[in-house]
Coordinates of N, CA, C and O in Angstrom, one line a residue:
X5 N 91.9 211.6 0.5 CA 90.8 212.5 0.9 C 90.8 212.4 2.4 O 91.1 211.3 3.0
X6 N 90.6 213.6 3.0 CA 90.6 213.5 4.5 C 89.2 213.9 5.0 O 88.3 214.2 4.2
X7 N 89.0 213.8 6.3 CA 87.8 213.8 7.0 C 87.2 215.2 6.9 O 85.9 215.3 6.6
X8 N 87.9 216.2 7.0 CA 87.3 217.6 6.9 C 86.8 217.9 5.4 O 85.7 218.5 5.3
X9 N 87.5 217.4 4.5 CA 87.0 217.6 3.1 C 85.8 216.8 2.8 O 84.9 217.3 2.0
X10 N 85.9 215.7 3.2 CA 84.7 214.8 3.0 C 83.4 215.3 3.8 O 82.3 215.3 3.2
X11 N 83.6 215.9 4.9 CA 82.5 216.6 5.6 C 82.0 217.6 4.8 O 80.6 217.8 4.7
X12 N 82.7 218.5 4.1 CA 82.2 219.5 3.3 C 81.5 219.0 2.1 O 80.6 219.5 1.6
X13 N 82.0 217.9 1.6 CA 81.3 217.4 0.3 C 80.0 216.7 0.8 O 79.1 217.0 -0.1
X14 N 79.9 216.0 1.8 CA 78.6 215.5 2.4 C 77.7 216.5 2.5 O 76.5 216.5 2.2
X15 N 78.2 217.8 3.2 CA 77.2 218.9 3.4 C 76.7 219.5 2.2 O 75.5 219.8 2.0
X16 N 77.6 219.6 1.1 CA 77.1 220.1 -0.2 C 76.0 219.2 -0.8 O 75.1 219.7 -1.4
X17 N 76.3 217.9 -0.8 CA 75.4 216.8 -1.2 C 74.1 216.9 -0.4 O 73.0 216.9 -1.2
X18 N 74.1 217.1 0.9 CA 72.7 217.2 1.6 C 72.0 218.5 1.3 O 70.8 218.3 1.0
X19 N 72.8 219.6 1.1 CA 72.1 220.7 0.8 C 71.5 220.7 -0.7 O 70.4 221.3 -1.0
X20 N 72.2 220.1 -1.5 CA 71.7 219.9 -2.9 C 70.4 219.1 -2.9 O 69.4 219.4 -3.6
X21 N 70.5 218.0 -2.2 CA 69.2 217.1 -2.2 C 68.1 217.8 -1.4 O 66.9 217.7 -1.9
X22 N 68.4 218.7 -0.5 CA 67.4 219.4 0.1 C 66.6 220.5 -0.7 O 65.5 220.8 -0.6
X23 N 67.5 220.9 -1.6 CA 66.9 221.8 -2.7 C 65.8 221.2 -3.5 O 64.7 221.6 -3.9
X24 N 66.1 220.0 -3.9 CA 65.1 219.1 -4.6 C 64.0 218.7 -3.7 O 62.8 218.7 -4.3
X25 N 64.2 218.5 -2.5 CA 63.1 218.1 -1.6 C 62.1 219.3 -1.3 O 61.0 219.1 -1.0
X26 N 62.7 220.5 -1.3 CA 61.9 221.7 -1.1 C 60.8 221.9 -2.1 O 59.7 222.4 -1.7
X27 N 60.9 221.3 -3.3 CA 59.9 221.4 -4.2 C 58.7 220.4 -4.0 O 57.6 220.9 -4.1
X28 N 59.1 219.1 -3.7 CA 58.2 218.1 -3.6 C 57.6 217.8 -2.1 O 56.6 217.5 -1.9
X29 N 58.6 217.9 -1.2 CA 58.3 217.7 0.3 C 58.8 218.8 1.2 O 59.8 218.6 1.8
X30 N 58.1 220.0 1.2 CA 58.7 221.1 2.0 C 58.8 220.9 3.3 O 59.7 221.5 4.0
X31 N 57.9 220.0 4.0 CA 58.1 219.8 5.4 C 59.3 219.1 5.9 O 59.9 219.3 6.7
X32 N 59.6 218.0 4.9 CA 60.9 217.2 5.1 C 62.1 218.2 4.9 O 63.1 218.1 5.7
X33 N 62.0 218.9 3.8 CA 63.2 219.8 3.6 C 63.5 220.8 4.7 O 64.5 221.1 5.0
X34 N 62.4 221.3 5.3 CA 62.5 222.2 6.5 C 63.2 221.4 7.6 O 64.1 222.1 8.3
X35 N 62.8 220.3 7.9 CA 63.5 219.5 9.0 C 64.9 219.2 8.6 O 65.8 219.3 9.6
X36 N 65.1 218.9 7.4 CA 66.6 218.5 7.1 C 67.4 219.9 7.2 O 68.6 219.9 7.8
X37 N 66.9 221.0 6.7 CA 67.5 222.2 6.9 C 67.8 222.7 8.3 O 68.8 223.2 8.7
X38 N 66.9 222.5 9.2 CA 66.9 222.8 10.6 C 68.1 221.9 11.2 O 68.7 222.5 12.0
X39 N 68.1 220.6 10.9 CA 69.1 219.8 11.4 C 70.5 220.2 11.0 O 71.4 220.3 11.8
X40 N 70.7 220.6 9.7 CA 71.9 221.2 9.3 C 72.4 222.4 10.1 O 73.5 222.6 10.4
X41 N 71.4 223.4 10.2 CA 71.6 224.5 11.0 C 72.1 224.3 12.5 O 73.0 224.9 12.9
X42 N 71.4 223.3 13.0 CA 71.7 223.0 14.5 C 73.1 222.4 14.6 O 73.9 222.7 15.3
X43 N 73.4 221.5 13.6 CA 74.8 220.9 13.6 C 75.9 222.0 13.4 O 77.0 221.9 14.1
X44 N 75.7 222.9 12.6 CA 76.6 223.9 12.3 C 76.8 224.8 13.4 O 77.8 225.3 13.7
X45 N 75.5 225.1 14.1 CA 75.7 226.0 15.3 C 76.4 225.3 16.5 O 77.2 225.9 17.2
X46 N 76.2 224.0 16.6 CA 76.9 223.3 17.7 C 78.4 223.3 17.3 O 79.2 223.5 18.3
X47 N 78.7 223.0 16.1 CA 80.2 223.0 15.7 C 80.7 224.4 16.0 O 81.9 224.6 16.3
X48 N 80.0 225.6 15.6 CA 80.5 226.9 15.8 C 80.8 227.1 17.1 O 81.8 227.9 17.4
X49 N 79.9 226.9 18.0 CA 79.9 227.3 19.4 C 81.0 226.4 20.2 O 81.6 226.9 21.1
X50 N 81.0 225.1 20.0 CA 81.9 224.2 20.7 C 83.2 223.9 20.1 O 84.2 223.6 20.8
X51 N 83.3 224.3 18.7 CA 84.6 224.1 18.0 C 84.8 222.6 17.7 O 85.8 222.1 17.2
X52 N 83.8 221.7 18.1 CA 83.9 220.3 17.6 C 82.7 220.0 16.7 O 81.5 220.3 17.0
X53 N 82.9 219.6 15.5 CA 82.0 219.2 14.6 C 81.6 217.7 14.8 O 82.5 216.8 14.5
X54 N 80.4 217.4 15.0 CA 80.0 216.0 15.1 C 80.2 215.2 13.9 O 80.7 214.1 14.0
X55 N 80.0 215.7 12.7 CA 80.1 215.0 11.6 C 81.6 214.6 11.2 O 81.9 213.5 10.9
X56 N 82.5 215.5 11.5 CA 83.9 215.4 11.4 C 84.4 214.3 12.4 O 85.3 213.5 12.0
X57 N 83.9 214.4 13.6 CA 84.3 213.4 14.6 C 83.9 212.0 14.2 O 84.7 211.0 14.4
X58 N 82.7 211.8 13.6 CA 82.4 210.6 13.2 C 83.3 210.1 11.9 O 83.6 208.9 11.9
X59 N 83.4 211.0 11.0 CA 84.3 210.7 9.9 C 85.7 210.3 10.2 O 86.3 209.5 9.5
X60 N 86.2 210.9 11.2 CA 87.6 210.7 11.6 C 87.8 209.2 12.1 O 89.0 208.7 12.1
X61 N 86.8 208.5 12.4 CA 86.8 207.1 12.8 C 87.1 206.2 11.6 O 87.7 205.2 11.7
X62 N 86.6 206.7 10.4 CA 86.9 206.0 9.1 C 87.9 206.4 8.1 O 88.5 205.7 7.4
X63 N 88.1 207.8 8.2 CA 88.9 208.5 7.2 C 90.0 209.4 8.1 O 89.6 209.9 9.0
X64 N 91.3 209.3 7.7 CA 92.2 210.1 8.5 C 92.0 211.6 8.4 O 91.5 212.0 7.3
X65 N 92.3 212.4 9.4 CA 92.1 213.8 9.4 C 93.1 214.5 8.4 O 94.0 213.8 8.1
X66 N 92.7 215.7 8.1 CA 93.6 216.4 7.0 C 95.0 216.7 7.7 O 96.0 216.5 6.9
X67 N 95.2 216.9 9.0 CA 96.4 217.0 9.5 C 97.4 215.7 9.5 O 98.5 215.8 9.3
X68 N 96.8 214.6 9.5 CA 97.5 213.3 9.3 C 98.1 213.3 7.9 O 99.1 212.6 7.7
X69 N 97.3 213.7 7.0 CA 97.7 213.5 5.6 C 98.8 214.5 5.3 O 99.8 214.2 4.5
X70 N 98.9 215.7 6.0 CA 100.1 216.5 5.8 C 101.3 216.1 6.5 O 102.5 216.3 5.9
X71 N 101.1 215.3 7.6 CA 102.3 214.9 8.3 C 103.0 213.7 7.5 O 104.2 213.5 7.6
X72 N 102.3 212.9 6.7 CA 102.8 211.8 6.0 C 103.7 212.3 4.9 O 104.6 211.6 4.5
X73 N 103.6 213.6 4.4 CA 104.3 214.1 3.3 C 105.7 214.5 3.8 O 106.3 214.5 4.6

């Protein structure tokens, strides 16, 4: 598993949990959704995803997995 794929999995988990929060705690769900939107916009405009940069410290990037083959 590589960092970019794990970031997508974590994002899917966060969005799924947020769907459940929207029913019981709409204010918290709004804040979580806003944070995800801000992180995606930062990544889109700068080309650097904060989540992937953090994950690369613990998990190798996908490019490293291809180089080993």
